[in-house]
Short mmCIF file of C-alpha atoms in Angstrom, two decimals:
data_model
loop_
_atom_site.label_atom_id
_atom_site.label_comp_id
_atom_site.label_asym_id
_atom_site.label_seq_id
_atom_site.Cartn_x
_atom_site.Cartn_y
_atom_site.Cartn_z
CA MET B 1 43.75 119.54 -3.83
CA ARG B 2 41.20 122.27 -4.51
CA ILE B 3 42.45 122.54 -8.17
CA SER B 4 42.10 118.77 -8.57
CA ILE B 5 38.52 118.72 -7.25
CA THR B 6 37.63 121.72 -9.47
CA PHE B 7 39.11 119.91 -12.45
CA ILE B 8 37.16 116.71 -11.74
CA ALA B 9 33.97 118.75 -11.38
CA LEU B 10 34.52 120.38 -14.75
CA LEU B 11 35.35 117.08 -16.27
CA VAL B 12 32.15 115.62 -15.00
CA ASN B 13 30.12 118.48 -16.32
CA PHE B 14 31.57 118.39 -19.80
CA LEU B 15 32.36 114.75 -20.39
CA ALA B 16 29.47 113.06 -18.61
CA PRO B 17 26.95 113.90 -21.38
CA ALA B 18 29.32 112.69 -24.04
CA LEU B 19 30.02 109.43 -22.32
CA SER B 20 26.38 108.97 -21.36
CA LEU B 21 27.53 108.17 -17.78
CA THR B 22 26.02 110.11 -14.94
CA SER B 23 28.13 112.54 -12.95
CA ASP B 24 27.93 110.26 -9.92
CA GLY B 25 29.43 107.47 -12.04
CA VAL B 26 32.28 109.63 -13.20
CA VAL B 27 33.22 110.53 -9.57
CA LEU B 28 33.14 106.80 -8.66
CA LEU B 29 35.45 105.98 -11.61
CA SER B 30 37.92 108.56 -10.22
CA PHE B 31 37.75 106.61 -6.96
CA LYS B 32 38.46 103.35 -8.89
CA TYR B 33 41.44 104.80 -10.63
CA ALA B 34 42.90 106.02 -7.28
CA VAL B 35 42.87 102.39 -5.99
CA LEU B 36 46.33 100.90 -6.33
CA ALA B 37 45.41 97.27 -5.92
CA ASP B 38 42.19 95.27 -6.36
CA PRO B 39 43.19 91.58 -5.99
CA LEU B 40 39.57 90.39 -5.73
CA GLY B 41 38.42 92.32 -8.79
CA VAL B 42 35.50 93.89 -6.97
CA LEU B 43 35.80 97.01 -9.20
CA ASP B 44 35.90 95.17 -12.54
CA SER B 45 32.21 95.96 -13.25
CA TRP B 46 32.83 99.69 -13.05
CA ASN B 47 33.06 100.88 -16.69
CA TYR B 48 32.49 104.04 -18.70
CA ASP B 49 30.20 102.10 -21.06
CA ASP B 50 27.48 101.85 -18.45
CA ALA B 51 24.79 104.51 -18.39
CA SER B 52 24.37 104.41 -14.68
CA PRO B 53 26.60 103.25 -11.74
CA CYS B 54 23.61 101.91 -9.85
CA LEU B 55 24.40 98.32 -10.90
CA TRP B 56 28.09 98.48 -9.95
CA THR B 57 29.40 96.34 -7.08
CA GLY B 58 28.95 98.07 -3.71
CA VAL B 59 26.92 100.98 -5.10
CA SER B 60 23.32 101.75 -4.13
CA CYS B 61 21.12 104.35 -5.70
CA LYS B 62 17.86 106.12 -5.04
CA SER B 63 16.00 107.93 -7.85
CA GLY B 64 19.05 107.49 -10.09
CA ARG B 65 21.42 109.10 -7.68
CA VAL B 66 24.17 107.29 -5.71
CA THR B 67 23.37 107.12 -1.98
CA SER B 68 25.85 104.62 -0.63
CA LEU B 69 29.30 103.08 -1.34
CA VAL B 70 29.80 99.86 0.63
CA LEU B 71 32.93 97.82 -0.05
CA PRO B 72 34.06 96.26 3.26
CA ASN B 73 36.78 93.61 3.42
CA SER B 74 37.56 93.86 -0.28
CA GLN B 75 41.39 93.99 0.10
CA LEU B 76 41.46 97.30 -1.71
CA SER B 77 44.57 99.50 -1.18
CA GLY B 78 45.56 103.02 -1.95
CA PRO B 79 44.75 106.50 -0.67
CA VAL B 80 41.23 107.61 0.36
CA SER B 81 39.83 109.46 -2.60
CA PRO B 82 39.01 113.12 -1.93
CA HIS B 83 36.42 113.18 -4.74
CA LEU B 84 33.67 111.21 -3.05
CA SER B 85 32.32 114.40 -1.36
CA LEU B 86 31.28 115.58 -4.90
CA ILE B 87 28.38 113.14 -4.74
CA GLN B 88 25.91 115.37 -2.91
CA THR B 89 23.38 112.58 -2.37
CA LEU B 90 25.95 110.16 -0.83
CA GLN B 91 24.69 109.10 2.65
CA GLU B 92 26.92 106.10 3.52
CA ILE B 93 30.53 105.22 2.94
CA ASP B 94 31.82 101.86 4.23
CA LEU B 95 35.34 100.99 3.27
CA SER B 96 36.22 99.10 6.45
CA GLY B 97 38.54 96.13 6.43
CA ASN B 98 40.75 97.24 3.53
CA TYR B 99 44.24 98.63 3.16
CA PHE B 100 43.51 102.33 2.53
CA LYS B 101 46.25 104.55 3.85
CA GLY B 102 47.16 108.21 4.12
CA PRO B 103 45.25 111.00 5.83
CA LEU B 104 41.50 111.41 5.92
CA PRO B 105 40.77 114.05 3.25
CA LEU B 106 39.37 117.35 4.46
CA SER B 107 37.01 117.36 1.50
CA ILE B 108 34.86 114.88 3.34
CA LEU B 109 33.57 117.90 5.32
CA ASN B 110 31.70 118.95 2.19
CA ALA B 111 29.50 115.83 2.27
CA SER B 112 26.61 117.58 3.90
CA ASN B 113 24.25 114.61 3.57
CA LEU B 114 26.69 111.96 4.78
CA GLN B 115 25.19 109.93 7.65
CA LYS B 116 27.56 106.98 8.00
CA LEU B 117 31.36 106.94 7.53
CA SER B 118 33.26 103.78 8.36
CA LEU B 119 37.00 103.45 7.57
CA ALA B 120 37.62 100.92 10.39
CA ASP B 121 40.61 98.53 10.20
CA ASN B 122 42.60 100.34 7.54
CA SER B 123 45.94 102.18 7.76
CA VAL B 124 44.48 105.75 7.77
CA SER B 125 46.95 108.15 9.42
CA GLY B 126 47.21 111.77 10.38
CA GLU B 127 44.79 113.65 12.57
CA VAL B 128 41.04 113.57 12.86
CA PRO B 129 39.60 116.65 11.01
CA ALA B 130 38.74 119.24 13.60
CA LEU B 131 35.23 119.98 12.26
CA ILE B 132 34.15 116.47 11.38
CA GLY B 133 31.85 116.30 14.44
CA MET B 134 29.99 119.36 13.17
CA LEU B 135 28.56 117.64 10.07
CA PRO B 136 24.79 118.04 10.73
CA SER B 137 23.76 114.65 9.15
CA LEU B 138 26.61 112.51 10.41
CA LYS B 139 25.28 109.90 12.82
CA LEU B 140 27.96 107.13 12.75
CA LEU B 141 31.70 107.73 12.60
CA ASN B 142 33.89 104.57 12.81
CA LEU B 143 37.63 105.26 12.49
CA SER B 144 38.81 102.38 14.77
CA GLY B 145 41.84 100.21 14.07
CA ASN B 146 43.85 102.84 12.18
CA SER B 147 47.00 104.89 12.83
CA LEU B 148 45.42 108.19 13.69
CA THR B 149 47.47 110.52 15.90
CA GLY B 150 47.07 113.89 17.58
CA LYS B 151 44.31 115.04 19.80
CA LEU B 152 40.61 114.26 19.75
CA PRO B 153 38.57 117.23 18.57
CA GLY B 154 35.36 118.34 20.23
CA GLY B 155 32.01 119.51 19.06
CA PHE B 156 30.42 116.12 18.43
CA LYS B 157 26.92 117.53 18.65
CA TYR B 158 25.02 115.26 16.27
CA VAL B 159 26.94 111.98 16.25
CA GLU B 160 25.20 109.01 17.79
CA VAL B 161 27.90 106.34 17.41
CA LEU B 162 31.60 107.34 17.68
CA ASP B 163 34.27 104.65 17.61
CA ILE B 164 37.95 105.77 17.37
CA SER B 165 39.37 102.90 19.40
CA SER B 166 42.71 101.23 18.68
CA ASN B 167 44.52 104.27 17.42
CA SER B 168 47.33 106.46 18.74
CA LEU B 169 45.44 109.56 19.84
CA THR B 170 47.17 111.44 22.66
CA GLY B 171 46.58 114.26 25.12
CA SER B 172 43.59 114.67 27.39
CA VAL B 173 40.01 114.11 26.45
CA PRO B 174 38.42 117.41 25.38
CA VAL B 175 36.33 119.56 27.69
CA ASN B 176 34.04 120.71 24.83
CA PHE B 177 33.40 117.17 23.59
CA GLY B 178 29.65 117.59 23.29
CA GLY B 179 27.91 114.25 22.82
CA GLU B 180 24.33 115.34 23.29
CA GLU B 181 23.02 112.57 20.96
CA LEU B 182 25.55 109.86 21.74
CA GLN B 183 24.52 106.27 22.23
CA LEU B 184 27.97 104.65 21.93
CA LEU B 185 31.40 106.19 22.58
CA ASP B 186 34.54 103.97 22.26
CA LEU B 187 37.90 105.68 22.84
CA SER B 188 39.61 102.56 24.20
CA LYS B 189 43.18 101.45 23.32
CA ASN B 190 44.55 104.94 22.65
CA LYS B 191 47.12 106.98 24.51
CA PHE B 192 44.86 109.49 26.25
CA SER B 193 46.44 110.77 29.49
CA GLY B 194 45.68 113.08 32.44
CA SER B 195 42.48 113.39 34.40
CA ILE B 196 39.00 113.18 33.08
CA PRO B 197 37.40 116.66 33.31
CA PRO B 198 33.82 116.66 34.65
CA GLN B 199 32.75 118.75 31.60
CA PHE B 200 33.79 115.96 29.26
CA ALA B 201 30.68 113.83 29.98
CA ALA B 202 28.47 116.66 31.16
CA SER B 203 26.27 116.48 27.98
CA ILE B 204 26.45 112.71 27.35
CA PRO B 205 23.07 110.99 28.06
CA GLY B 206 23.02 108.73 31.09
CA ASN B 207 21.98 105.68 29.10
CA ALA B 208 24.90 105.97 26.66
CA THR B 209 27.63 103.26 26.52
CA ILE B 210 31.15 104.59 27.07
CA ASN B 211 34.45 102.77 26.87
CA LEU B 212 37.71 104.54 27.98
CA ALA B 213 39.66 101.34 28.73
CA PHE B 214 43.38 100.85 28.19
CA ASN B 215 44.59 104.38 28.14
CA THR B 216 46.81 106.18 30.66
CA LEU B 217 44.12 108.23 32.34
CA THR B 218 44.57 109.20 36.01
CA GLY B 219 42.67 110.72 38.92
CA GLU B 220 39.14 110.28 40.15
CA ILE B 221 36.37 109.34 37.67
CA PRO B 222 33.82 112.20 37.59
CA GLN B 223 30.62 111.07 39.37
CA THR B 224 28.32 111.96 36.47
CA LEU B 225 25.28 109.81 35.62
CA SER B 226 26.76 108.62 32.29
CA PHE B 227 29.93 107.38 34.04
CA LEU B 228 28.16 105.81 37.05
CA ASN B 229 25.97 103.71 34.74
CA GLN B 230 29.00 102.05 33.13
CA LYS B 231 30.59 98.74 34.16
CA SER B 232 34.11 98.67 35.62
CA GLU B 233 35.40 97.20 32.40
CA ALA B 234 34.80 100.53 30.71
CA PHE B 235 37.73 102.06 32.68
CA ALA B 236 40.01 98.99 32.90
CA GLY B 237 43.63 99.28 31.93
CA ASN B 238 44.05 102.82 33.41
CA ALA B 239 46.25 102.22 36.44
CA GLY B 240 45.85 105.75 37.72
CA LEU B 241 42.09 105.86 37.74
CA CYS B 242 40.07 105.50 40.92
CA GLY B 243 36.56 105.89 42.19
CA LYS B 244 33.25 104.41 41.15
CA PRO B 245 32.45 102.31 39.10
CA LEU B 246 35.89 100.91 39.74
CA ALA B 247 36.55 98.95 42.93
CA VAL B 248 39.64 101.10 43.56
CA PRO B 249 38.86 103.87 46.09
CA CYS B 250 40.65 107.20 45.82
CA SER B 251 43.13 107.56 48.65
CA ILE B 252 42.91 110.39 51.22
CA PRO B 253 46.17 112.40 51.59
CA SER B 254 47.97 111.75 54.81
CA THR B 255 50.58 113.66 56.78
CA LEU B 256 53.29 111.53 55.20
CA SER B 257 52.25 112.43 51.63
CA ILE B 258 52.71 115.75 49.87
CA PRO B 259 50.66 118.33 51.73
CA PRO B 260 47.67 119.72 49.82
CA GLU B 261 47.69 123.09 48.10
CA LEU B 262 46.40 126.10 50.10
CA ASN B 263 43.19 126.17 48.09
CA SER B 264 42.35 122.51 48.81
CA SER B 265 41.27 120.82 51.98
CA SER B 266 40.83 117.33 53.34
CA PRO B 267 38.28 116.24 55.97
CA ALA B 268 40.78 113.85 57.56
CA ILE B 269 43.62 116.37 57.77
CA ALA B 270 43.79 119.63 59.74
CA ALA B 271 45.50 122.21 57.51
CA ILE B 272 48.42 123.99 59.15
CA PRO B 273 48.13 127.75 58.39
CA ARG B 274 51.22 129.70 57.41
CA ILE B 275 51.85 133.40 57.00
CA ILE B 276 51.95 134.46 53.34
CA SER B 277 54.71 136.97 52.78
CA SER B 278 54.15 140.05 50.68
CA ASP B 279 57.53 139.45 48.98
CA PRO B 280 56.93 137.44 45.78
CA ALA B 281 60.32 135.78 46.18
CA GLU B 282 59.25 134.38 49.54
CA SER B 283 55.64 133.55 48.68
CA GLY B 284 56.34 130.90 46.03
CA ASP B 285 58.95 128.70 44.40
CA ASP B 286 60.43 129.23 40.99
CA ASP B 287 57.89 127.01 39.29
CA GLY B 288 54.96 128.93 40.76
CA ARG B 289 53.84 126.33 43.27
CA SER B 290 53.28 127.17 46.93
CA ARG B 291 55.94 126.11 49.38
CA ARG B 292 55.01 123.14 51.47
CA LEU B 293 56.02 122.20 55.03
CA GLN B 294 58.00 118.97 55.12
CA PRO B 295 56.77 116.19 57.38
CA MET B 296 59.81 116.44 59.60
CA ALA B 297 59.22 120.11 60.10
CA ILE B 298 55.62 119.48 61.12
CA ALA B 299 56.76 116.81 63.59
CA GLY B 300 59.36 119.19 65.00
CA ILE B 301 56.72 121.89 65.59
CA VAL B 302 54.38 119.45 67.37
CA VAL B 303 57.22 118.05 69.57
CA GLY B 304 58.41 121.52 70.49
CA ASP B 305 54.92 122.68 71.45
CA VAL B 306 54.38 119.55 73.66
CA ALA B 307 57.77 120.00 75.33
CA GLY B 308 57.11 123.68 75.98
CA LEU B 309 53.76 122.96 77.57
CA GLY B 310 55.30 120.23 79.75
CA LEU B 311 58.03 122.46 80.96
CA LEU B 312 55.55 125.18 81.74
CA ALA B 313 53.44 122.76 83.79
CA ILE B 314 56.54 121.61 85.76
CA VAL B 315 57.50 125.22 86.59
CA ILE B 316 53.95 126.13 87.73
CA PHE B 317 53.79 122.98 89.89
CA PHE B 318 57.17 123.77 91.46
CA VAL B 319 56.25 127.39 92.21
CA HIS B 320 52.96 126.22 93.75
CA GLN B 321 54.71 123.73 96.04
CA MET B 322 57.35 126.27 97.08
CA LYS B 323 54.59 128.78 97.93
CA ASN B 324 52.69 126.30 100.00
CA LYS B 325 55.85 125.30 101.84
CA LYS B 326 56.64 128.95 102.52
CA GLU B 327 53.16 129.63 103.84
CA ASN B 328 53.37 126.52 106.17
CA ASN B 329 56.75 127.62 107.51
CA SER B 330 55.50 131.14 108.24
CA ALA B 331 52.42 129.79 110.06
CA LYS B 332 54.53 127.83 112.55
CA PRO B 333 55.47 129.77 115.73
CA THR B 334 59.20 130.28 116.23
CA SER B 335 60.84 128.65 119.24
CA ASP B 336 64.32 128.18 120.47
CA PRO B 337 66.09 125.49 118.50
CA PRO B 338 66.73 122.22 120.40
CA PRO B 339 70.21 121.49 121.57
CA ALA B 340 72.50 119.59 119.31
CA ALA B 341 72.27 115.83 119.59
CA THR B 342 73.87 112.83 118.00
CA LYS B 343 70.46 111.74 116.58
CA LYS B 344 67.32 113.87 116.40
CA ALA B 345 64.13 112.10 117.28
CA PRO B 346 61.08 112.61 115.02
CA GLU B 347 58.95 115.67 115.81
CA THR B 348 55.88 114.82 117.91
CA HIS B 349 52.78 116.66 119.09
CA GLN B 350 51.22 115.44 122.36
CA ILE B 351 47.74 116.35 123.55
CA THR B 352 45.92 114.43 126.30
CA ILE B 353 42.50 113.26 125.18
CA VAL B 354 39.54 112.68 127.53
CA ASP B 355 36.89 110.95 125.31
CA ASN B 356 33.29 110.29 125.98
CA LEU B 357 34.12 106.71 127.03
CA SER B 358 35.93 108.01 130.24
CA PRO B 359 39.05 105.87 129.98
CA SER B 360 41.15 104.99 133.02
CA PRO B 361 43.39 107.68 134.61
CA ASP B 362 46.50 106.26 133.13
CA HIS B 363 44.97 106.66 129.66
CA ARG B 364 44.22 110.27 130.30
CA HIS B 365 47.88 111.06 130.58
CA ARG B 366 49.10 108.99 127.66
CA HIS B 367 51.45 110.78 125.20
CA SER B 368 49.49 110.94 121.97
CA ALA B 369 51.34 112.19 118.87
CA PHE B 370 48.28 113.74 117.26
CA SER B 371 45.31 115.68 118.55
CA LEU B 372 41.69 114.96 118.15
CA PHE B 373 41.10 118.71 118.23
CA PRO B 374 41.94 120.27 114.77
CA CYS B 375 41.00 123.78 115.84
CA LEU B 376 43.68 123.87 118.55
CA PRO B 377 47.13 125.09 117.52
CA LEU B 378 49.91 122.55 117.68
CA ARG B 379 53.34 123.55 118.96
CA PRO B 380 56.15 121.06 119.09
CA GLU B 381 57.88 121.09 122.42
CA PRO B 382 61.63 121.32 122.42
CA ASP B 383 63.62 118.37 123.70
CA THR B 384 64.79 118.85 127.32
CA SER B 385 67.09 115.87 127.41
CA ASP B 386 69.60 114.24 125.19
CA CYS B 387 68.09 112.36 122.25
CA THR B 388 68.81 108.71 121.74
CA SER B 389 67.52 106.07 119.40
CA SER B 390 65.12 104.72 122.05
CA ASP B 391 61.41 105.44 121.81
CA ALA B 392 61.44 106.21 125.52
CA ASP B 393 63.28 109.43 124.84
CA LEU B 394 60.28 110.79 122.83
CA HIS B 395 58.11 111.25 125.95
CA HIS B 396 57.43 114.70 127.21
CA PRO B 397 55.62 116.01 130.30
CA PRO B 398 51.90 115.67 129.38
CA PRO B 399 49.85 118.83 129.05
CA SER B 400 46.76 119.38 131.12
CA PRO B 401 43.80 117.32 130.04
CA ILE B 402 41.10 118.88 127.85
CA ALA B 403 37.73 117.29 128.04
CA ARG B 404 36.16 116.66 124.56
CA THR B 405 33.36 114.45 123.46
CA GLY B 406 33.26 112.90 120.00
CA VAL B 407 32.45 109.86 117.87
CA LEU B 408 35.00 107.46 116.25
CA VAL B 409 33.58 105.74 113.15
CA THR B 410 35.31 102.81 111.38
CA LEU B 411 34.59 102.52 107.65
CA SER B 412 36.59 99.37 106.83
CA ASP B 413 35.58 95.88 107.91
CA ASP B 414 39.15 94.54 107.98
CA ALA B 415 40.60 97.45 109.98
CA VAL B 416 39.34 97.72 113.61
CA ILE B 417 40.30 100.99 115.22
CA GLU B 418 39.45 101.68 118.85
CA MET B 419 39.65 104.83 120.79
CA GLU B 420 41.91 103.34 123.41
CA THR B 421 44.36 102.10 120.76
CA LEU B 422 44.32 105.47 119.03
CA LEU B 423 45.06 107.24 122.33
CA LYS B 424 48.11 105.15 123.03
CA ALA B 425 49.58 105.62 119.53
CA SER B 426 52.70 107.62 118.93
CA ALA B 427 52.66 109.90 115.92
CA TYR B 428 54.99 111.96 113.77
CA VAL B 429 54.29 114.86 111.51
CA LEU B 430 54.36 113.78 107.78
CA GLY B 431 53.39 117.03 106.25
CA ALA B 432 50.95 119.93 106.16
CA SER B 433 48.76 121.62 103.52
CA GLY B 434 47.08 124.84 104.45
CA SER B 435 45.33 124.34 107.85
CA SER B 436 45.49 120.53 107.50
CA ILE B 437 48.27 118.41 109.16
CA VAL B 438 48.98 114.77 108.40
CA TYR B 439 50.51 112.47 111.10
CA LYS B 440 51.91 108.98 111.06
CA ALA B 441 50.36 107.10 113.99
CA VAL B 442 52.08 103.97 115.24
CA THR B 443 50.21 101.84 117.79
CA GLN B 444 51.89 99.74 120.49
CA GLY B 445 51.15 96.63 118.40
CA GLY B 446 53.20 98.04 115.47
CA ALA B 447 50.22 99.01 113.22
CA ALA B 448 50.65 102.31 111.42
CA PHE B 449 48.00 104.76 110.15
CA ALA B 450 48.02 108.13 108.40
CA VAL B 451 45.76 110.58 110.32
CA ARG B 452 44.74 113.92 108.76
CA ARG B 453 43.71 116.57 111.15
CA ILE B 454 41.24 119.03 109.61
CA GLY B 455 41.77 122.76 110.40
CA ASP B 456 39.46 125.66 111.35
CA GLY B 457 37.73 125.66 107.99
CA CYS B 458 35.88 122.41 108.64
CA VAL B 459 32.27 121.72 108.19
CA LYS B 460 29.91 122.35 111.11
CA LYS B 461 27.57 119.40 110.85
CA MET B 462 28.55 115.76 111.38
CA LYS B 463 26.17 114.45 108.68
CA GLU B 464 27.81 116.61 106.04
CA PHE B 465 31.26 115.64 107.25
CA GLU B 466 30.38 111.95 107.31
CA ALA B 467 28.85 112.13 103.82
CA GLN B 468 32.00 113.63 102.42
CA VAL B 469 34.33 111.12 104.11
CA ARG B 470 32.22 108.14 103.02
CA GLY B 471 32.16 109.47 99.47
CA VAL B 472 35.97 109.54 99.43
CA ALA B 473 36.10 106.11 101.02
CA LYS B 474 34.20 104.59 98.10
CA LEU B 475 36.91 105.57 95.63
CA ARG B 476 39.09 102.65 94.57
CA HIS B 477 42.35 103.03 92.63
CA PRO B 478 45.86 101.45 92.87
CA ASN B 479 47.31 104.89 93.52
CA LEU B 480 44.80 105.88 96.24
CA VAL B 481 45.14 104.85 99.89
CA ARG B 482 41.97 103.54 101.57
CA THR B 483 39.98 105.58 104.08
CA LEU B 484 39.69 103.52 107.30
CA GLY B 485 37.63 105.79 109.48
CA PHE B 486 37.07 109.24 110.93
CA TYR B 487 36.60 111.04 114.29
CA TRP B 488 33.96 113.77 114.80
CA GLY B 489 34.11 116.10 117.71
CA GLN B 490 32.89 119.61 118.41
CA ASP B 491 36.29 121.09 117.70
CA GLU B 492 38.06 118.05 116.32
CA LYS B 493 37.78 116.36 112.89
CA LEU B 494 40.15 113.53 111.95
CA VAL B 495 40.30 111.27 108.93
CA ILE B 496 42.24 107.98 109.28
CA TYR B 497 43.90 106.40 106.18
CA GLU B 498 46.12 103.53 105.32
CA LEU B 499 49.82 104.59 105.47
CA ALA B 500 51.78 104.85 102.23
CA ALA B 501 55.10 103.37 103.25
CA HIS B 502 57.23 105.35 100.80
CA GLY B 503 55.57 108.70 101.02
CA SER B 504 53.33 110.50 98.51
CA LEU B 505 53.93 111.22 94.79
CA ALA B 506 53.79 114.98 95.40
CA SER B 507 56.61 114.75 97.97
CA ALA B 508 58.77 112.71 95.56
CA LEU B 509 58.17 115.14 92.69
CA THR B 510 58.86 118.15 94.96
CA SER B 511 62.17 116.60 96.10
CA MET B 512 63.19 115.89 92.48
CA LEU B 513 62.34 119.42 91.30
CA GLN B 514 64.19 120.99 94.22
CA ALA B 515 67.27 118.93 93.48
CA PHE B 516 67.06 119.78 89.78
CA PHE B 517 66.79 123.57 90.25
CA LEU B 518 69.40 123.68 93.04
CA HIS B 519 71.96 121.76 91.17
#
């Protein structure tokens, strides 16, 4: 190619004077003879007999030198002549809409004054010359509608209009694209793939028009000013693209998708740390990527942690209940066991109460199953007679009366509790917690209450005690029994509740845990 160009140059220098045709005309005749078909005869006026090519079809001159060659849609066919770059004053070449084929000659890089080059809608093949964007005078490059392949070069520092659409360029868009002077960039209808690097449009002005439609680009569109100013049509036809200006948001990785790399993070996902081994064989896979925890493994870890915490809570609760039961058993005074009986009557505690209302003498010696005196120790009396199923067998000889004064306060409007009714009630021990004992009190009319007797650690002032009881009475919940009233005495503090017919939740859980660990 270099020898051919050199030969043409020598031919121009030696033959042009003899033929009286300018050197620019000789170069254009070499272009004419390279054309294989001219069905419209647009080159018929090009002859050696002319002194100047300035009157030829498609040729423009300035000061006797050729400055442009414009022959669009002339149905010319053949290779692109490599000799046109010998015309140093040539500023424009427009051969669009013809049938030129073959590669774009590298000699075009010698056209230092070339400003416009349009070979659109031909059959030009091969790759785009790597340094074509470095031509200092080139402002417009239109190679659209051809069969160009390979990658798009970078370094388009001076070009203002670049249209390489409708070709077969592949690979990713270049990082060092340049584009400082760009006004229009059209790379649509190619085969570009991969993500768009942020550096690609870093130098492109914000008011430039960009078209990357109908490629196979993927990932998030860089949020640069030049991209944000485009319409969504500029990125259409790329199924893998997301983000503005498209209406397709980029999805946030979830726990069901592939976990992110260790050097990435997501605000919606908490990264699970792992220990990085010093052994290279353990720190990565064969392909160099970090190992990832599978979703099922993550779910197994979470379930195991929850189950372990639940088991630990059950053990702590069981130990606490056993400790309280042991303390309560050790606090009770030992007594001779009652004689064997066919049916053991419920354990009762009987203390005679003389209230401030001075009830009748027969009331003073009633057998009450609970005491209005929480600071007095309670000792169950052993049975002295055979036990039967009759309530009459629960009576014991009454202890000596102890005079106490106190106040009985009812907190519920629908539950009327009188001192006389409370004195006549029979009661059974339901349970104990610390210095507090809970009784089941059954009146002669069949009404049942739960009565909590407060121990020695009680408050000293009635107002404080009443405020606490009334505060508890205001609580409402399906799993909470109502507080019906309370009794305040100098040494006795009682709280009266509704009776839970089937016992408390703590008792049920304790029984289940005891059965589980014993069996």
